[in-house]
Amino acid sequence: MKKVENLLPNKCTSKISIYFLMVFTLSLLLGLVGYAQEIYQQEPLLMPEAKAQEMDQKICGLDEVICPEETSAEIIEAEEMLKGSPMQGLGKAIVETANTQGVSWKLIIGLAYAESSLGRSYWFPYDKENCHNYWGIKPPAGRRADGSYLRCYYTDQDGINSIVGLLSRRYRDQRPEQMCGVYKKPCEQHWINNVNKYYKQG
């Protein structure tokens, strides 16, 4: 009988311990659920659009950074300059390619106007339809077999890449007045005036 009586307190103690353990576990789970709900209701980890725009505006204040808003305005202006010409639709490619090399996109359009009237005027009909060269760039040999002095490109983008590279290498930071006599031989005042019509616009 004594042996059974000694066991009773131990059983009660075990039940009480289990009960408190269950209560503690349940409280812990409820706490975790509440914490998870609180985190879920907070702002997402991704930056809100308003904050992203604010950061973009701050970055765009730096001189060396081209802002998306400014680029869009430039593209709109370039497209307006080319509107109605065979070069219409090339404004975006010209602006973006020129900006990557630090070249004036207005100078590129001005040269195209002086050399081909924005793609309207060529000596050889073949050049107008096939060469994608609006800037009077000559072939490496100086003259093609058919007699044309114009270099041909496969696409408009190839032509744009070529004029941007040429200006970046040989005429960086030069004005039309400085280029005349080198890019255009012999130098003629009306050529300078034609380039400046777009280069000095705005």
Coordinates of N, CA and C in Angstrom, one line a residue, residues 52-123:
A52 N 11.1 54.9 -54.9 CA 12.0 54.6 -56.0 C 12.1 55.9 -56.9
Q53 N 11.0 56.5 -57.1 CA 11.0 57.7 -58.0 C 11.8 58.8 -57.3
E54 N 11.6 58.9 -56.0 CA 12.4 60.0 -55.3 C 13.9 59.7 -55.4
M55 N 14.3 58.4 -55.3 CA 15.7 58.1 -55.4 C 16.2 58.4 -56.8
D56 N 15.4 58.1 -57.8 CA 15.7 58.4 -59.2 C 16.0 59.8 -59.4
Q57 N 15.1 60.7 -58.8 CA 15.2 62.1 -59.0 C 16.5 62.6 -58.3
K58 N 16.9 62.0 -57.2 CA 18.1 62.4 -56.5 C 19.3 62.0 -57.4
I59 N 19.3 60.8 -57.9 CA 20.4 60.3 -58.8 C 20.5 61.2 -60.0
C60 N 19.3 61.5 -60.6 CA 19.3 62.3 -61.8 C 19.9 63.7 -61.6
G61 N 20.1 64.1 -60.3 CA 20.7 65.4 -60.1 C 22.1 65.4 -60.4
L62 N 22.8 64.3 -60.5 CA 24.2 64.2 -60.8 C 24.4 64.5 -62.2
D63 N 25.5 65.2 -62.5 CA 25.8 65.6 -63.9 C 26.1 64.4 -64.8
E64 N 26.8 63.4 -64.2 CA 27.2 62.3 -65.1 C 26.1 61.3 -65.3
V65 N 25.0 61.5 -64.7 CA 23.9 60.5 -64.9 C 22.9 61.1 -65.9
I66 N 22.4 60.3 -66.9 CA 21.4 60.7 -67.8 C 20.1 60.2 -67.2
C67 N 19.2 61.1 -66.9 CA 17.9 60.7 -66.3 C 17.0 60.2 -67.4
P68 N 16.2 59.2 -67.0 CA 15.2 58.6 -67.9 C 14.2 59.7 -68.5
E69 N 13.8 60.7 -67.6 CA 12.9 61.7 -68.0 C 13.6 62.6 -69.1
E70 N 14.9 62.9 -68.9 CA 15.6 63.8 -69.8 C 15.8 63.0 -71.1
T71 N 16.1 61.8 -71.0 CA 16.3 61.0 -72.3 C 15.1 60.9 -73.1
S72 N 13.9 60.7 -72.4 CA 12.7 60.7 -73.1 C 12.4 62.0 -73.8
A73 N 12.7 63.1 -73.1 CA 12.5 64.4 -73.7 C 13.4 64.6 -75.0
E74 N 14.6 64.1 -74.9 CA 15.6 64.2 -76.0 C 15.1 63.4 -77.2
I75 N 14.6 62.2 -76.9 CA 14.1 61.3 -77.9 C 12.9 62.0 -78.6
I76 N 12.0 62.5 -77.9 CA 10.8 63.2 -78.5 C 11.3 64.4 -79.3
E77 N 12.3 65.1 -78.9 CA 12.8 66.3 -79.7 C 13.5 65.8 -80.9
A78 N 14.2 64.7 -80.8 CA 14.9 64.1 -82.0 C 13.9 63.6 -83.0
E79 N 12.9 62.9 -82.5 CA 11.9 62.4 -83.5 C 11.2 63.5 -84.2
E80 N 11.0 64.6 -83.5 CA 10.3 65.8 -84.1 C 11.2 66.4 -85.2
M81 N 12.5 66.4 -84.9 CA 13.4 66.9 -86.0 C 13.4 66.1 -87.2
L82 N 13.2 64.8 -87.1 CA 13.3 63.8 -88.2 C 11.9 63.6 -88.8
K83 N 10.9 64.1 -88.2 CA 9.5 63.8 -88.7 C 9.4 64.2 -90.2
G84 N 8.8 63.3 -91.0 CA 8.6 63.5 -92.4 C 9.7 63.2 -93.3
S85 N 10.9 62.8 -92.7 CA 12.1 62.5 -93.5 C 12.3 61.0 -93.6
P86 N 13.1 60.5 -94.5 CA 13.5 59.1 -94.5 C 14.1 58.6 -93.2
M87 N 14.6 59.5 -92.4 CA 15.2 59.1 -91.1 C 14.2 59.1 -90.0
Q88 N 12.9 59.4 -90.2 CA 11.9 59.3 -89.2 C 11.9 58.0 -88.5
G89 N 11.8 58.0 -87.2 CA 11.8 56.8 -86.4 C 13.2 56.4 -85.9
L90 N 14.3 57.1 -86.3 CA 15.6 56.8 -85.8 C 16.1 57.7 -84.6
G91 N 15.2 58.5 -84.2 CA 15.5 59.4 -83.1 C 16.0 58.7 -81.8
K92 N 15.3 57.7 -81.4 CA 15.6 56.9 -80.2 C 17.0 56.3 -80.3
A93 N 17.3 55.7 -81.5 CA 18.6 55.0 -81.7 C 19.7 56.0 -81.7
I94 N 19.5 57.1 -82.3 CA 20.5 58.2 -82.4 C 20.8 58.7 -81.0
V95 N 19.8 59.1 -80.3 CA 20.0 59.7 -79.0 C 20.7 58.7 -78.0
E96 N 20.2 57.5 -78.0 CA 20.7 56.5 -77.0 C 22.2 56.2 -77.4
T97 N 22.5 56.0 -78.7 CA 23.8 55.6 -79.1 C 24.8 56.7 -78.8
A98 N 24.3 58.0 -79.2 CA 25.2 59.1 -79.0 C 25.5 59.3 -77.5
N99 N 24.5 59.2 -76.6 CA 24.7 59.4 -75.2 C 25.7 58.4 -74.6
T100 N 25.7 57.2 -75.1 CA 26.7 56.2 -74.5 C 28.1 56.6 -74.8
Q101 N 28.4 57.4 -75.8 CA 29.7 57.8 -76.2 C 30.0 59.3 -75.9
G102 N 29.0 60.0 -75.3 CA 29.2 61.4 -75.0 C 29.3 62.3 -76.2
V103 N 28.6 61.9 -77.2 CA 28.5 62.7 -78.5 C 27.2 63.4 -78.6
S104 N 27.2 64.6 -79.2 CA 26.0 65.4 -79.3 C 25.1 64.7 -80.4
W105 N 23.9 64.3 -80.0 CA 23.0 63.7 -81.0 C 22.4 64.8 -81.9
K106 N 22.4 66.1 -81.5 CA 22.0 67.1 -82.4 C 23.0 67.4 -83.5
L107 N 24.3 67.1 -83.2 CA 25.3 67.2 -84.2 C 25.2 66.1 -85.2
I108 N 24.8 64.9 -84.8 CA 24.6 63.8 -85.7 C 23.4 64.1 -86.7
I109 N 22.4 64.7 -86.1 CA 21.2 65.1 -87.0 C 21.6 66.2 -87.9
G110 N 22.4 67.2 -87.4 CA 22.8 68.3 -88.2 C 23.7 67.9 -89.4
L111 N 24.6 66.9 -89.1 CA 25.4 66.4 -90.2 C 24.6 65.6 -91.2
A112 N 23.6 64.9 -90.8 CA 22.7 64.2 -91.7 C 22.0 65.2 -92.6
Y113 N 21.6 66.3 -92.0 CA 20.9 67.3 -92.8 C 21.8 67.9 -93.8
A114 N 23.1 68.2 -93.4 CA 24.0 68.9 -94.3 C 24.5 67.9 -95.4
E115 N 24.6 66.7 -95.1 CA 25.1 65.7 -96.1 C 24.1 65.1 -97.0
S116 N 22.9 64.8 -96.5 CA 21.9 64.1 -97.3 C 20.5 64.7 -97.2
S117 N 20.4 65.8 -96.6 CA 19.0 66.4 -96.3 C 18.1 65.4 -95.6
L118 N 18.7 64.8 -94.5 CA 18.0 63.8 -93.7 C 17.6 62.6 -94.5
G119 N 18.5 62.2 -95.4 CA 18.2 61.0 -96.2 C 17.4 61.2 -97.5
R120 N 17.2 62.5 -97.8 CA 16.4 62.8 -99.0 C 17.2 62.9 -100.3
S121 N 18.5 63.3 -100.2 CA 19.3 63.6 -101.4 C 20.6 62.8 -101.5
Y122 N 20.7 62.1 -102.6 CA 21.9 61.3 -102.9 C 22.2 61.4 -104.3
W123 N 23.5 61.3 -104.6 CA 24.0 61.3 -106.0 C 23.5 60.0 -106.7

